[in-house]
Amino acid sequence: MPAISVLFPTYNTREEYLREAIESVLNQTFRDFEFIIVDDCSPDPNVERVVKSYDDPRIRYYRNEKNLGISETRNRLIDLAAGEYLAVMDHDDVSLPERFEKEAAYLDAHPDVGVLGTAHMEIPSGKVVVPPQTNAEIEER
């Protein structure tokens, strides 16, 4: 069983964004993950071509027979997952190389934590958005 299942829904994603997102997952310092990609029935065949151009055994590619929308596609991804942890990744996201390493280490060290949010940077503005802290985290400080 992999430590992390990366859940990656995609739909009509432009090639340059799709490649950047996929490569940011494949280039993680933490290597024990499965990468589940579900194409939500994109009319653009380019999505499947791009995904299948990567020769990495961690990638598992699926295509919905009809467009289900983001919620049902995420539910399908969860059903396909075998990892101890789930990492949500959107088709236009880019993860820093140590994302999974840091997230897994934090979750391993804090078994009472069930959900983890991280800061993100909005492109092109460069604005960094930090998720709100829980009361427990504030009290720890």
PDB file of C-alpha atoms in Angstrom:
ATOM      1  CA  MET A   1       0.000   0.000   0.000  1.00  0.00           C
ATOM      2  CA  PRO A   2       1.398   3.428  -0.893  1.00  0.00           C
ATOM      3  CA  ALA A   3       1.705   6.029   1.841  1.00  0.00           C
ATOM      4  CA  ILE A   4      -0.091   8.672  -0.239  1.00  0.00           C
ATOM      5  CA  SER A   5      -2.740   8.532  -2.949  1.00  0.00           C
ATOM      6  CA  VAL A   6      -2.590  11.667  -5.077  1.00  0.00           C
ATOM      7  CA  LEU A   7      -6.105  12.454  -6.328  1.00  0.00           C
ATOM      8  CA  PHE A   8      -5.954  14.369  -9.597  1.00  0.00           C
ATOM      9  CA  PRO A   9      -9.140  15.145 -11.552  1.00  0.00           C
ATOM     10  CA  THR A  10      -8.681  16.751 -14.944  1.00  0.00           C
ATOM     11  CA  TYR A  11     -10.920  18.204 -17.620  1.00  0.00           C
ATOM     12  CA  ASN A  12      -9.826  19.962 -20.814  1.00  0.00           C
ATOM     13  CA  THR A  13      -6.593  21.144 -19.237  1.00  0.00           C
ATOM     14  CA  ARG A  14      -4.179  23.046 -21.443  1.00  0.00           C
ATOM     15  CA  GLU A  15      -1.083  20.979 -22.134  1.00  0.00           C
ATOM     16  CA  GLU A  16       1.420  23.348 -20.507  1.00  0.00           C
ATOM     17  CA  TYR A  17      -0.590  23.487 -17.249  1.00  0.00           C
ATOM     18  CA  LEU A  18      -1.202  19.755 -17.230  1.00  0.00           C
ATOM     19  CA  ARG A  19       2.470  18.944 -17.765  1.00  0.00           C
ATOM     20  CA  GLU A  20       3.587  21.374 -15.066  1.00  0.00           C
ATOM     21  CA  ALA A  21       1.086  19.917 -12.583  1.00  0.00           C
ATOM     22  CA  ILE A  22       1.996  16.280 -13.371  1.00  0.00           C
ATOM     23  CA  GLU A  23       5.729  16.972 -13.215  1.00  0.00           C
ATOM     24  CA  SER A  24       5.383  18.749  -9.864  1.00  0.00           C
ATOM     25  CA  VAL A  25       3.895  15.530  -8.479  1.00  0.00           C
ATOM     26  CA  LEU A  26       6.417  13.214 -10.112  1.00  0.00           C
ATOM     27  CA  ASN A  27       9.311  15.360  -8.845  1.00  0.00           C
ATOM     28  CA  GLN A  28       8.375  15.094  -5.166  1.00  0.00           C
ATOM     29  CA  THR A  29      11.157  14.263  -2.705  1.00  0.00           C
ATOM     30  CA  PHE A  30       8.719  11.832  -1.036  1.00  0.00           C
ATOM     31  CA  ARG A  31       8.415   8.940  -3.494  1.00  0.00           C
ATOM     32  CA  ASP A  32       5.958   6.519  -1.844  1.00  0.00           C
ATOM     33  CA  PHE A  33       2.757   7.506  -3.605  1.00  0.00           C
ATOM     34  CA  GLU A  34       0.309   6.426  -6.256  1.00  0.00           C
ATOM     35  CA  PHE A  35      -0.816   9.088  -8.713  1.00  0.00           C
ATOM     36  CA  ILE A  36      -4.437   8.574  -9.722  1.00  0.00           C
ATOM     37  CA  ILE A  37      -5.576  10.723 -12.634  1.00  0.00           C
ATOM     38  CA  VAL A  38      -9.210  10.739 -13.730  1.00  0.00           C
ATOM     39  CA  ASP A  39     -10.144  12.578 -16.910  1.00  0.00           C
ATOM     40  CA  ASP A  40     -13.743  13.745 -16.510  1.00  0.00           C
ATOM     41  CA  CYS A  41     -14.616  12.904 -20.128  1.00  0.00           C
ATOM     42  CA  SER A  42     -12.713  15.774 -21.739  1.00  0.00           C
ATOM     43  CA  PRO A  43     -13.755  16.333 -25.344  1.00  0.00           C
ATOM     44  CA  ASP A  44     -10.100  17.231 -25.973  1.00  0.00           C
ATOM     45  CA  PRO A  45      -8.134  14.001 -26.640  1.00  0.00           C
ATOM     46  CA  ASN A  46      -4.954  15.902 -25.814  1.00  0.00           C
ATOM     47  CA  VAL A  47      -5.480  15.265 -22.080  1.00  0.00           C
ATOM     48  CA  GLU A  48      -5.150  11.488 -22.447  1.00  0.00           C
ATOM     49  CA  ARG A  49      -2.193  11.849 -24.830  1.00  0.00           C
ATOM     50  CA  VAL A  50      -0.320  14.065 -22.366  1.00  0.00           C
ATOM     51  CA  VAL A  51      -0.972  11.809 -19.361  1.00  0.00           C
ATOM     52  CA  LYS A  52       0.043   8.676 -21.268  1.00  0.00           C
ATOM     53  CA  SER A  53       3.270  10.331 -22.406  1.00  0.00           C
ATOM     54  CA  TYR A  54       4.646   9.847 -18.872  1.00  0.00           C
ATOM     55  CA  ASP A  55       6.216   6.455 -18.254  1.00  0.00           C
ATOM     56  CA  ASP A  56       5.906   6.197 -14.485  1.00  0.00           C
ATOM     57  CA  PRO A  57       4.450   3.118 -12.773  1.00  0.00           C
ATOM     58  CA  ARG A  58       2.925   5.272 -10.020  1.00  0.00           C
ATOM     59  CA  ILE A  59       0.488   6.828 -12.524  1.00  0.00           C
ATOM     60  CA  ARG A  60      -2.928   5.201 -12.815  1.00  0.00           C
ATOM     61  CA  TYR A  61      -5.052   6.817 -15.522  1.00  0.00           C
ATOM     62  CA  TYR A  62      -8.833   6.529 -15.849  1.00  0.00           C
ATOM     63  CA  ARG A  63     -11.405   8.275 -18.006  1.00  0.00           C
ATOM     64  CA  ASN A  64     -15.033   8.811 -17.027  1.00  0.00           C
ATOM     65  CA  GLU A  65     -17.481   7.533 -19.646  1.00  0.00           C
ATOM     66  CA  LYS A  66     -19.493  10.717 -19.235  1.00  0.00           C
ATOM     67  CA  ASN A  67     -18.810  14.049 -17.592  1.00  0.00           C
ATOM     68  CA  LEU A  68     -19.593  13.660 -13.878  1.00  0.00           C
ATOM     69  CA  GLY A  69     -18.407  17.016 -12.578  1.00  0.00           C
ATOM     70  CA  ILE A  70     -15.780  17.693  -9.963  1.00  0.00           C
ATOM     71  CA  SER A  71     -17.597  16.276  -6.900  1.00  0.00           C
ATOM     72  CA  GLU A  72     -18.441  12.887  -8.400  1.00  0.00           C
ATOM     73  CA  THR A  73     -15.020  12.650 -10.013  1.00  0.00           C
ATOM     74  CA  ARG A  74     -13.352  13.316  -6.649  1.00  0.00           C
ATOM     75  CA  ASN A  75     -15.550  10.618  -5.093  1.00  0.00           C
ATOM     76  CA  ARG A  76     -14.403   8.204  -7.801  1.00  0.00           C
ATOM     77  CA  LEU A  77     -10.792   9.114  -7.067  1.00  0.00           C
ATOM     78  CA  ILE A  78     -11.341   8.375  -3.367  1.00  0.00           C
ATOM     79  CA  ASP A  79     -12.859   4.994  -4.271  1.00  0.00           C
ATOM     80  CA  LEU A  80      -9.782   4.175  -6.385  1.00  0.00           C
ATOM     81  CA  ALA A  81      -7.293   5.217  -3.706  1.00  0.00           C
ATOM     82  CA  ALA A  82      -5.266   2.699  -1.707  1.00  0.00           C
ATOM     83  CA  GLY A  83      -2.948   5.045   0.205  1.00  0.00           C
ATOM     84  CA  GLU A  84      -2.849   5.749   3.904  1.00  0.00           C
ATOM     85  CA  TYR A  85      -3.183   9.490   3.167  1.00  0.00           C
ATOM     86  CA  LEU A  86      -5.031  11.341   0.409  1.00  0.00           C
ATOM     87  CA  ALA A  87      -3.449  14.350  -1.303  1.00  0.00           C
ATOM     88  CA  VAL A  88      -5.794  16.491  -3.367  1.00  0.00           C
ATOM     89  CA  MET A  89      -4.205  18.035  -6.438  1.00  0.00           C
ATOM     90  CA  ASP A  90      -6.097  19.999  -9.082  1.00  0.00           C
ATOM     91  CA  HIS A  91      -5.138  19.913 -12.740  1.00  0.00           C
ATOM     92  CA  ASP A  92      -3.856  23.493 -12.661  1.00  0.00           C
ATOM     93  CA  ASP A  93      -1.958  23.239  -9.342  1.00  0.00           C
ATOM     94  CA  VAL A  94       1.796  23.070  -8.910  1.00  0.00           C
ATOM     95  CA  SER A  95       3.259  21.509  -5.764  1.00  0.00           C
ATOM     96  CA  LEU A  96       6.634  22.407  -4.342  1.00  0.00           C
ATOM     97  CA  PRO A  97       9.020  19.407  -4.312  1.00  0.00           C
ATOM     98  CA  GLU A  98       8.844  18.825  -0.546  1.00  0.00           C
ATOM     99  CA  ARG A  99       5.043  19.073  -0.218  1.00  0.00           C
ATOM    100  CA  PHE A 100       4.319  15.365   0.326  1.00  0.00           C
ATOM    101  CA  GLU A 101       7.406  14.861   2.514  1.00  0.00           C
ATOM    102  CA  LYS A 102       6.354  17.659   4.866  1.00  0.00           C
ATOM    103  CA  GLU A 103       2.678  16.735   4.905  1.00  0.00           C
ATOM    104  CA  ALA A 104       3.326  13.034   5.595  1.00  0.00           C
ATOM    105  CA  ALA A 105       5.834  13.862   8.345  1.00  0.00           C
ATOM    106  CA  TYR A 106       3.349  16.201  10.010  1.00  0.00           C
ATOM    107  CA  LEU A 107       0.501  13.697   9.818  1.00  0.00           C
ATOM    108  CA  ASP A 108       2.729  10.877  11.087  1.00  0.00           C
ATOM    109  CA  ALA A 109       3.773  13.046  14.049  1.00  0.00           C
ATOM    110  CA  HIS A 110       0.197  14.156  14.792  1.00  0.00           C
ATOM    111  CA  PRO A 111      -2.086  11.096  14.543  1.00  0.00           C
ATOM    112  CA  ASP A 112      -4.938  13.141  16.033  1.00  0.00           C
ATOM    113  CA  VAL A 113      -4.998  15.357  12.915  1.00  0.00           C
ATOM    114  CA  GLY A 114      -7.348  14.210  10.155  1.00  0.00           C
ATOM    115  CA  VAL A 115      -7.160  17.064   7.654  1.00  0.00           C
ATOM    116  CA  LEU A 116      -4.230  19.223   6.689  1.00  0.00           C
ATOM    117  CA  GLY A 117      -4.298  22.458   4.712  1.00  0.00           C
ATOM    118  CA  THR A 118      -1.277  24.252   3.395  1.00  0.00           C
ATOM    119  CA  ALA A 119      -0.455  27.723   2.172  1.00  0.00           C
ATOM    120  CA  HIS A 120      -0.701  28.388  -1.523  1.00  0.00           C
ATOM    121  CA  MET A 121       0.431  31.076  -3.929  1.00  0.00           C
ATOM    122  CA  GLU A 122      -1.974  32.607  -6.394  1.00  0.00           C
ATOM    123  CA  ILE A 123      -0.620  32.969  -9.915  1.00  0.00           C
ATOM    124  CA  PRO A 124       0.056  35.477 -11.485  1.00  0.00           C
ATOM    125  CA  SER A 125      -0.361  37.833  -8.495  1.00  0.00           C
ATOM    126  CA  GLY A 126       2.172  35.997  -6.309  1.00  0.00           C
ATOM    127  CA  LYS A 127      -0.091  36.481  -3.274  1.00  0.00           C
ATOM    128  CA  VAL A 128       0.466  33.765  -0.643  1.00  0.00           C
ATOM    129  CA  VAL A 129      -2.689  32.565   1.109  1.00  0.00           C
ATOM    130  CA  VAL A 130      -2.307  30.790   4.455  1.00  0.00           C
ATOM    131  CA  PRO A 131      -5.216  28.629   5.670  1.00  0.00           C
ATOM    132  CA  PRO A 132      -6.802  29.530   9.011  1.00  0.00           C
ATOM    133  CA  GLN A 133      -5.467  27.711  12.063  1.00  0.00           C
ATOM    134  CA  THR A 134      -7.616  25.637  14.361  1.00  0.00           C
ATOM    135  CA  ASN A 135      -8.017  26.604  17.997  1.00  0.00           C
ATOM    136  CA  ALA A 136      -5.839  23.630  18.987  1.00  0.00           C
ATOM    137  CA  GLU A 137      -2.938  24.909  16.880  1.00  0.00           C
ATOM    138  CA  ILE A 138      -3.275  28.398  18.290  1.00  0.00           C
ATOM    139  CA  GLU A 139      -3.262  27.027  21.858  1.00  0.00           C
ATOM    140  CA  GLU A 140      -0.070  24.997  21.114  1.00  0.00           C
ATOM    141  CA  ARG A 141       1.836  28.211  20.418  1.00  0.00           C
TER     142      ARG A 141
END
